[in-house]
């Protein structure tokens, strides 16, 4: 009789243990669904819209984007040589063979209302094609050819005077850096529709871009 009672108790303990594990698994799934799987809301805008950051940022809240806005006023496919000829300060920096439509040039009007010490990491904002299996990056080295304030192509943080606007021409390219063969300027970009990702948190802001040829 003692052995039978022990077996009954052992079975009861085992059932309780299984129930506890099951409850734990359910609670864990509920926690994941309630936290880790929550994605930020997405706010999509079109070209020619003035898109305010409203404090939204890419990775660090310290970016201090309040008061800043961007407006993509034009998007165009062009070659390295064409970019230099249009926007470069030194027109002699063209090269034979770099005439492929390897760039997406965005004309962007940056605005700032009342922010004296913030800015935006515009050149970390990737341009993602509609197919979403790759992305294009801002070519800061080439952009420096059109802006006297940049001397080494490493500019990342865009800051303008309070209560002003400033227009820039940002070339986006394939994510390659080949100084010897310049492959990135020979590879044609076939995509025409993109989303420019401006921020990730607490809301993802993006601009739908259509590039002309």
Short mmCIF file of C-alpha atoms in Angstrom, two decimals:
data_model
loop_
_atom_site.label_atom_id
_atom_site.label_comp_id
_atom_site.label_asym_id
_atom_site.label_seq_id
_atom_site.Cartn_x
_atom_site.Cartn_y
_atom_site.Cartn_z
CA UNK A 1 0.00 0.00 0.00
CA UNK A 2 2.84 2.34 0.82
CA UNK A 3 4.37 1.76 -2.61
CA UNK A 4 1.05 2.48 -4.31
CA UNK A 5 0.69 5.75 -2.42
CA UNK A 6 4.22 6.75 -3.33
CA UNK A 7 3.54 6.02 -6.98
CA UNK A 8 0.35 8.15 -6.88
CA UNK A 9 2.25 11.02 -5.25
CA UNK A 10 5.07 10.74 -7.79
CA UNK A 11 2.60 10.82 -10.67
CA UNK A 12 0.88 13.85 -9.19
CA UNK A 13 4.20 15.66 -8.80
CA UNK A 14 5.10 14.78 -12.39
CA UNK A 15 1.78 16.11 -13.70
CA UNK A 16 2.20 19.31 -11.71
CA UNK A 17 5.71 19.69 -13.07
CA UNK A 18 4.50 19.27 -16.66
CA UNK A 19 1.73 21.79 -16.02
CA UNK A 20 4.22 24.26 -14.59
CA UNK A 21 6.45 23.88 -17.63
CA UNK A 22 3.47 24.33 -19.96
CA UNK A 23 2.38 27.46 -18.11
CA UNK A 24 5.94 28.80 -18.30
CA UNK A 25 6.10 28.19 -22.05
CA UNK A 26 2.75 29.93 -22.59
CA UNK A 27 3.86 32.89 -20.47
CA UNK A 28 7.15 33.11 -22.37
CA UNK A 29 5.34 33.11 -25.72
CA UNK A 30 2.96 35.77 -24.47
CA UNK A 31 5.91 37.92 -23.29
CA UNK A 32 7.66 37.58 -26.65
CA UNK A 33 4.48 38.49 -28.51
CA UNK A 34 3.99 41.48 -26.27
CA UNK A 35 7.54 42.83 -26.43
CA UNK A 36 10.20 41.45 -28.75
CA UNK A 37 7.95 41.01 -31.76
CA UNK A 38 6.54 44.51 -31.58
CA UNK A 39 7.86 46.54 -34.49
CA UNK A 40 7.75 50.32 -34.73
CA UNK A 41 4.92 51.84 -36.72
CA UNK A 42 5.80 52.77 -40.30
CA UNK A 43 5.03 56.20 -41.72
CA UNK A 44 5.44 56.39 -45.50
CA UNK A 45 5.57 59.68 -47.40
CA UNK A 46 5.86 60.62 -51.05
CA UNK A 47 8.35 62.82 -52.88
CA UNK A 48 7.71 66.57 -52.65
CA UNK A 49 6.32 66.15 -49.12
CA UNK A 50 8.01 67.97 -46.27
CA UNK A 51 8.72 65.15 -43.80
CA UNK A 52 9.42 66.26 -40.22
CA UNK A 53 11.57 64.03 -38.05
CA UNK A 54 9.71 65.09 -34.88
CA UNK A 55 12.50 63.61 -32.77
CA UNK A 56 12.55 60.24 -34.58
CA UNK A 57 16.06 58.84 -35.05
CA UNK A 58 18.04 56.07 -36.72
CA UNK A 59 19.89 54.56 -33.76
CA UNK A 60 20.58 57.11 -31.00
CA UNK A 61 18.05 59.40 -29.35
CA UNK A 62 20.92 61.85 -28.86
CA UNK A 63 20.75 62.61 -32.59
CA UNK A 64 18.32 65.41 -31.58
CA UNK A 65 16.35 65.66 -34.81
CA UNK A 66 13.59 67.92 -33.44
CA UNK A 67 12.84 70.74 -35.84
CA UNK A 68 14.53 69.04 -38.79
CA UNK A 69 12.73 67.96 -41.94
CA UNK A 70 13.60 66.68 -45.41
CA UNK A 71 11.87 66.99 -48.76
CA UNK A 72 12.99 64.82 -51.69
CA UNK A 73 12.32 67.17 -54.59
CA UNK A 74 13.90 65.08 -57.35
CA UNK A 75 15.31 61.60 -57.98
CA UNK A 76 17.32 60.78 -61.06
CA UNK A 77 19.54 58.02 -62.40
CA UNK A 78 22.89 59.29 -63.52
CA UNK A 79 26.51 58.33 -64.06
CA UNK A 80 29.59 59.30 -62.08
CA UNK A 81 30.71 61.63 -64.87
CA UNK A 82 27.32 63.26 -65.11
CA UNK A 83 27.30 63.93 -61.36
CA UNK A 84 30.72 65.58 -61.56
CA UNK A 85 29.71 67.63 -64.59
CA UNK A 86 26.53 68.90 -62.91
CA UNK A 87 27.54 69.33 -59.29
CA UNK A 88 31.29 68.84 -58.96
CA UNK A 89 33.47 71.79 -58.06
CA UNK A 90 36.31 70.42 -60.17
CA UNK A 91 34.90 69.45 -63.59
CA UNK A 92 38.20 67.81 -64.57
CA UNK A 93 37.53 64.83 -62.27
CA UNK A 94 35.65 62.87 -64.91
CA UNK A 95 37.04 59.55 -66.15
CA UNK A 96 36.69 57.59 -69.36
CA UNK A 97 34.31 54.65 -68.99
CA UNK A 98 32.34 55.97 -66.01
CA UNK A 99 29.19 56.78 -67.96
CA UNK A 100 26.92 53.97 -66.75
CA UNK A 101 23.72 54.89 -64.88
CA UNK A 102 25.26 53.65 -61.64
CA UNK A 103 23.87 56.28 -59.26
CA UNK A 104 20.53 57.44 -57.91
CA UNK A 105 20.90 61.15 -57.24
CA UNK A 106 18.42 62.56 -54.73
CA UNK A 107 17.85 66.28 -54.55
CA UNK A 108 16.95 66.86 -50.91
CA UNK A 109 15.90 70.07 -49.24
CA UNK A 110 16.85 69.96 -45.56
CA UNK A 111 14.94 72.26 -43.22
CA UNK A 112 15.53 73.28 -39.61
CA UNK A 113 13.11 75.15 -37.41
CA UNK A 114 14.61 76.38 -34.16
CA UNK A 115 17.17 73.62 -33.47
CA UNK A 116 20.55 75.16 -32.63
CA UNK A 117 22.51 72.06 -31.59
CA UNK A 118 20.95 69.03 -33.31
CA UNK A 119 21.13 67.48 -36.75
CA UNK A 120 20.39 64.36 -38.78
CA UNK A 121 22.49 61.38 -39.87
CA UNK A 122 21.19 61.65 -43.42
CA UNK A 123 24.07 59.71 -44.95
CA UNK A 124 23.27 56.64 -42.88
CA UNK A 125 19.78 56.62 -44.40
CA UNK A 126 19.77 53.76 -46.89
CA UNK A 127 17.85 53.68 -50.15
CA UNK A 128 16.01 50.35 -50.40
CA UNK A 129 14.59 49.19 -53.75
CA UNK A 130 11.09 47.82 -54.07
CA UNK A 131 12.43 44.23 -54.22
CA UNK A 132 13.92 44.73 -50.69
CA UNK A 133 16.75 42.22 -51.07
CA UNK A 134 19.52 44.82 -51.23
CA UNK A 135 20.12 48.48 -50.45
CA UNK A 136 22.06 51.44 -51.80
CA UNK A 137 24.28 53.70 -49.70
CA UNK A 138 25.05 57.39 -49.84
CA UNK A 139 28.37 57.96 -51.61
CA UNK A 140 29.83 60.50 -49.20
CA UNK A 141 33.13 60.60 -51.07
CA UNK A 142 31.45 61.63 -54.32
CA UNK A 143 29.04 63.99 -52.54
CA UNK A 144 32.07 65.79 -51.13
CA UNK A 145 32.96 66.75 -54.72
CA UNK A 146 29.92 69.05 -54.74
CA UNK A 147 30.17 70.52 -51.24
CA UNK A 148 33.10 72.77 -50.23
CA UNK A 149 32.42 72.15 -46.53
CA UNK A 150 33.44 68.51 -46.86
CA UNK A 151 37.10 67.79 -47.42
CA UNK A 152 37.53 64.04 -46.90
CA UNK A 153 34.22 62.44 -47.83
CA UNK A 154 33.55 61.32 -44.25
CA UNK A 155 30.69 63.72 -43.51
CA UNK A 156 27.79 61.93 -41.80
CA UNK A 157 26.03 64.49 -39.64
CA UNK A 158 23.97 67.15 -41.42
CA UNK A 159 23.53 70.33 -39.44
CA UNK A 160 22.21 73.64 -40.78
CA UNK A 161 21.47 76.99 -39.16
CA UNK A 162 18.18 77.32 -37.26
CA UNK A 163 15.22 78.60 -39.29
CA UNK A 164 16.83 77.87 -42.65
CA UNK A 165 16.76 75.40 -45.53
CA UNK A 166 19.58 73.95 -47.60
CA UNK A 167 19.45 71.84 -50.77
CA UNK A 168 21.89 68.98 -51.31
CA UNK A 169 22.40 66.43 -54.08
CA UNK A 170 23.09 63.03 -52.58
CA UNK A 171 24.40 60.27 -54.89
CA UNK A 172 23.41 56.74 -53.85
CA UNK A 173 25.43 53.80 -55.16
CA UNK A 174 25.83 50.05 -54.92
CA UNK A 175 27.46 49.08 -51.62
CA UNK A 176 30.93 48.57 -53.11
CA UNK A 177 34.19 50.49 -52.69
CA UNK A 178 36.64 49.56 -55.42
CA UNK A 179 39.19 52.35 -55.73
CA UNK A 180 41.23 50.54 -58.37
CA UNK A 181 38.58 49.30 -60.84
CA UNK A 182 35.75 51.67 -59.74
CA UNK A 183 33.25 48.85 -60.20
CA UNK A 184 30.51 50.74 -58.35
CA UNK A 185 30.46 53.38 -61.09
CA UNK A 186 30.26 50.82 -63.93
CA UNK A 187 27.35 48.75 -62.61
CA UNK A 188 23.99 49.94 -63.92
CA UNK A 189 21.21 50.31 -61.34
CA UNK A 190 18.12 48.72 -62.86
CA UNK A 191 15.75 49.60 -60.00
CA UNK A 192 13.52 52.65 -60.33
CA UNK A 193 11.34 52.59 -57.18
CA UNK A 194 12.78 52.85 -53.68
CA UNK A 195 12.08 53.77 -50.10
CA UNK A 196 14.48 56.16 -48.39
CA UNK A 197 14.64 55.08 -44.72
CA UNK A 198 14.92 58.17 -42.52
CA UNK A 199 14.43 56.83 -38.99
CA UNK A 200 13.94 53.60 -37.05
CA UNK A 201 12.69 54.66 -33.60
CA UNK A 202 10.23 55.34 -32.09
CA UNK A 203 8.62 55.35 -35.54
CA UNK A 204 10.08 54.36 -38.88
CA UNK A 205 9.75 57.19 -41.37
CA UNK A 206 10.40 56.57 -45.03
CA UNK A 207 9.92 58.33 -48.35
CA UNK A 208 8.73 56.53 -51.48
CA UNK A 209 11.07 57.54 -54.30
CA UNK A 210 10.70 57.09 -58.05
CA UNK A 211 13.85 57.80 -60.05
CA UNK A 212 13.78 59.18 -63.57
CA UNK A 213 16.30 58.25 -66.25
#
